Amino acid sequence: MNVDYGIAIAGVTLCVRLLLLPLGIRQRKQMKKQEAVNAQAELIRKKYSSDQERMNRELQKLYQQEGVSLSGCLIPFLQLPVMAGVYHAIRLLAAADAATILLPWISSLLERDRLMILPLATILIQMLPQLYPYMKWFRALKLNKTSPGMAVMLLAVNAAFVFTIPSGVGIYYFVSGLFTAVEQFVENLLEAGKLPQAAN
């Protein structure tokens, strides 16, 4: 039976991202809660700057009241071993000297996309979430904006990477970036009240 390794790579990437979705949602919720209490925490630090023990007690009390858990900061590190394993598996699949229907202009997943179609699409997808703060639907959310300098640096780093990897690995990065962009878009829509809430 002939296996399309390009479709296999896309499928594995999508399945793993779906499995990690609850962790990602929890992480972002914790980050938003953390941002909301940062101002209060700063006031506490200033008020009790000379009393470290009292300051720690008040900060812990604040986090408990607001439902902010410092364990949320550990979630990205929990995902790293999983994503590292997936990336290794993708590289093994990409090592198959075979073509894929997903990229009909490429004869082997080991080759780079010399037409630059996949790398350019990947960069555009990865940059898309940075445009969300400027979209009219999300302005009320006051999303964090990436500074122009940081945006240029991210673009340069991504370009230097995706233009040099084999097409098989490129499929992984494209699908993963697309998943992230769609996930954040839907989450922002829900938060902005543009989609019915689950409770409804």
Short mmCIF file of C-alpha atoms in Angstrom, two decimals:
data_model
loop_
_atom_site.label_atom_id
_atom_site.label_comp_id
_atom_site.label_asym_id
_atom_site.label_seq_id
_atom_site.Cartn_x
_atom_site.Cartn_y
_atom_site.Cartn_z
CA MET A 1 0.00 0.00 0.00
CA ASN A 2 1.36 3.36 -1.04
CA VAL A 3 1.58 5.89 1.78
CA ASP A 4 1.54 9.62 1.13
CA TYR A 5 4.08 10.75 3.72
CA GLY A 6 3.14 14.38 3.23
CA ILE A 7 -0.42 13.66 4.33
CA ALA A 8 0.94 11.47 7.15
CA ILE A 9 3.09 14.34 8.43
CA ALA A 10 0.16 16.75 8.30
CA GLY A 11 -2.10 14.24 10.06
CA VAL A 12 0.36 13.49 12.86
CA THR A 13 0.97 17.20 13.42
CA LEU A 14 -2.74 17.97 13.56
CA CYS A 15 -3.48 15.10 15.96
CA VAL A 16 -0.73 16.11 18.38
CA ARG A 17 -1.79 19.76 18.34
CA LEU A 18 -5.37 18.70 19.09
CA LEU A 19 -4.17 16.58 22.02
CA LEU A 20 -2.17 19.52 23.39
CA LEU A 21 -5.01 22.00 22.85
CA PRO A 22 -6.40 21.82 26.43
CA LEU A 23 -2.94 22.60 27.82
CA GLY A 24 -2.55 25.53 25.47
CA ILE A 25 -5.95 26.96 26.41
CA ARG A 26 -5.17 26.62 30.10
CA GLN A 27 -1.80 28.31 29.61
CA ARG A 28 -3.31 31.33 27.87
CA LYS A 29 -6.03 31.68 30.51
CA GLN A 30 -3.40 31.67 33.24
CA MET A 31 -1.35 34.26 31.34
CA LYS A 32 -4.36 36.55 30.94
CA LYS A 33 -5.21 36.25 34.63
CA GLN A 34 -1.59 36.94 35.48
CA GLU A 35 -1.62 40.10 33.38
CA ALA A 36 -4.83 41.24 35.08
CA VAL A 37 -3.30 41.07 38.57
CA ASN A 38 0.14 42.42 37.67
CA ALA A 39 -0.83 45.97 38.59
CA GLN A 40 -2.16 44.88 41.98
CA ALA A 41 0.92 42.77 42.59
CA GLU A 42 3.18 45.74 41.83
CA LEU A 43 1.34 47.84 44.41
CA ILE A 44 1.83 45.11 47.00
CA ARG A 45 5.55 44.91 46.22
CA LYS A 46 5.92 48.64 46.70
CA LYS A 47 3.84 48.70 49.87
CA TYR A 48 5.72 45.86 51.56
CA SER A 49 9.14 46.32 49.98
CA SER A 50 10.76 46.38 53.41
CA ASP A 51 8.92 43.28 54.63
CA GLN A 52 9.67 40.36 52.32
CA GLU A 53 7.68 37.83 54.33
CA ARG A 54 4.55 40.00 54.44
CA MET A 55 4.90 40.79 50.76
CA ASN A 56 5.03 37.08 49.87
CA ARG A 57 1.95 36.38 51.98
CA GLU A 58 -0.01 39.18 50.35
CA LEU A 59 1.04 38.12 46.86
CA GLN A 60 0.02 34.54 47.54
CA LYS A 61 -3.32 35.75 48.89
CA LEU A 62 -3.86 37.86 45.77
CA TYR A 63 -3.10 34.97 43.44
CA GLN A 64 -5.46 32.68 45.36
CA GLN A 65 -8.27 35.24 45.26
CA GLU A 66 -7.87 35.82 41.55
CA GLY A 67 -7.42 32.14 40.73
CA VAL A 68 -3.94 32.65 39.31
CA SER A 69 -1.65 29.65 39.58
CA LEU A 70 2.07 29.91 38.99
CA SER A 71 1.92 26.34 37.67
CA GLY A 72 0.55 27.79 34.43
CA CYS A 73 4.07 28.99 33.65
CA LEU A 74 5.21 25.35 33.56
CA ILE A 75 2.75 24.30 30.85
CA PRO A 76 5.00 25.29 27.90
CA PHE A 77 7.80 23.19 29.39
CA LEU A 78 5.45 20.21 29.66
CA GLN A 79 4.71 20.52 25.96
CA LEU A 80 8.35 20.71 24.89
CA PRO A 81 9.19 16.96 25.24
CA VAL A 82 6.04 16.06 23.30
CA MET A 83 6.74 18.50 20.48
CA ALA A 84 10.41 17.44 20.39
CA GLY A 85 9.32 13.82 19.95
CA VAL A 86 6.86 14.79 17.23
CA TYR A 87 9.53 16.81 15.42
CA HIS A 88 11.90 13.81 15.50
CA ALA A 89 9.17 11.55 14.13
CA ILE A 90 8.39 14.09 11.41
CA ARG A 91 12.03 14.16 10.36
CA LEU A 92 11.97 10.36 10.04
CA LEU A 93 8.84 10.52 7.90
CA ALA A 94 10.33 13.33 5.85
CA ALA A 95 13.38 11.17 5.19
CA ALA A 96 11.23 9.05 2.92
CA ASP A 97 12.38 9.80 -0.61
CA ALA A 98 8.84 10.19 -1.88
CA ALA A 99 6.59 12.84 -3.34
CA THR A 100 3.28 14.02 -1.89
CA ILE A 101 0.03 15.18 -3.37
CA LEU A 102 0.18 18.17 -1.02
CA LEU A 103 3.19 19.57 -2.90
CA PRO A 104 2.84 18.33 -6.48
CA TRP A 105 5.72 20.53 -7.70
CA ILE A 106 8.21 18.70 -5.44
CA SER A 107 9.57 15.28 -6.36
CA SER A 108 10.83 14.36 -2.86
CA LEU A 109 10.12 15.40 0.74
CA LEU A 110 13.90 15.55 1.21
CA GLU A 111 14.14 18.49 -1.17
CA ARG A 112 13.72 22.13 -0.34
CA ASP A 113 10.88 23.93 -2.06
CA ARG A 114 12.86 25.75 -4.74
CA LEU A 115 9.74 27.64 -5.82
CA MET A 116 9.55 29.01 -2.25
CA ILE A 117 5.77 28.47 -2.15
CA LEU A 118 5.70 26.46 1.09
CA PRO A 119 8.26 28.62 2.97
CA LEU A 120 6.45 31.85 2.01
CA ALA A 121 3.08 30.39 3.00
CA THR A 122 4.55 29.24 6.32
CA ILE A 123 5.97 32.67 7.12
CA LEU A 124 2.67 34.37 6.29
CA ILE A 125 0.75 31.94 8.49
CA GLN A 126 3.17 32.39 11.39
CA MET A 127 2.95 36.18 11.14
CA LEU A 128 -0.85 36.22 10.95
CA PRO A 129 -1.51 36.22 14.74
CA GLN A 130 0.55 39.40 15.04
CA LEU A 131 -2.12 41.16 12.95
CA TYR A 132 -4.99 40.21 15.27
CA PRO A 133 -4.56 43.24 17.58
CA TYR A 134 -5.20 45.50 14.57
CA MET A 135 -8.38 43.74 13.41
CA LYS A 136 -11.60 45.61 14.16
CA TRP A 137 -13.24 42.56 15.74
CA PHE A 138 -10.52 42.31 18.38
CA ARG A 139 -9.75 45.95 19.18
CA ALA A 140 -11.89 45.84 22.31
CA LEU A 141 -9.74 42.98 23.64
CA LYS A 142 -6.67 45.23 23.74
CA LEU A 143 -4.39 42.41 22.63
CA ASN A 144 -0.66 42.83 23.08
CA LYS A 145 0.98 44.27 19.97
CA THR A 146 4.36 43.14 18.68
CA SER A 147 6.77 46.03 18.23
CA PRO A 148 7.97 46.65 14.64
CA GLY A 149 11.53 45.76 15.61
CA MET A 150 10.48 42.47 17.17
CA ALA A 151 8.26 41.68 14.18
CA VAL A 152 11.15 42.19 11.77
CA MET A 153 13.44 40.04 13.91
CA LEU A 154 10.88 37.22 14.08
CA LEU A 155 10.37 37.45 10.33
CA ALA A 156 14.12 37.22 9.70
CA VAL A 157 14.57 34.26 12.07
CA ASN A 158 11.62 32.38 10.58
CA ALA A 159 12.77 33.07 7.04
CA ALA A 160 16.33 31.92 7.75
CA PHE A 161 14.92 28.64 9.06
CA VAL A 162 12.00 27.71 6.82
CA PHE A 163 13.86 28.47 3.59
CA THR A 164 16.53 25.88 4.42
CA ILE A 165 14.57 22.89 5.80
CA PRO A 166 13.38 19.90 3.76
CA SER A 167 9.85 20.12 2.44
CA GLY A 168 8.70 17.30 4.73
CA VAL A 169 9.66 19.28 7.82
CA GLY A 170 8.20 22.37 6.17
CA ILE A 171 4.79 20.68 6.05
CA TYR A 172 5.02 20.20 9.82
CA TYR A 173 5.74 23.88 10.43
CA PHE A 174 3.02 25.04 8.04
CA VAL A 175 0.31 22.84 9.60
CA SER A 176 1.41 23.71 13.13
CA GLY A 177 1.44 27.45 12.31
CA LEU A 178 -1.97 27.22 10.64
CA PHE A 179 -3.39 25.43 13.69
CA THR A 180 -2.04 28.14 16.00
CA ALA A 181 -3.43 30.95 13.83
CA VAL A 182 -6.90 29.40 13.63
CA GLU A 183 -6.91 28.50 17.32
CA GLN A 184 -6.07 32.05 18.41
CA PHE A 185 -8.52 33.56 15.92
CA VAL A 186 -11.43 31.46 17.20
CA GLU A 187 -10.44 32.08 20.81
CA ASN A 188 -10.38 35.84 20.20
CA LEU A 189 -13.77 35.69 18.50
CA LEU A 190 -15.25 33.82 21.43
CA GLU A 191 -13.81 36.30 23.87
CA ALA A 192 -15.08 39.23 21.85
CA GLY A 193 -18.56 37.75 21.82
CA LYS A 194 -18.64 37.20 18.06
CA LEU A 195 -19.40 33.50 18.46
CA PRO A 196 -21.97 31.89 20.80
CA GLN A 197 -20.43 30.78 24.09
CA ALA A 198 -20.30 27.09 24.91
CA ALA A 199 -22.72 27.68 27.77
CA ASN A 200 -25.35 28.79 25.31
#
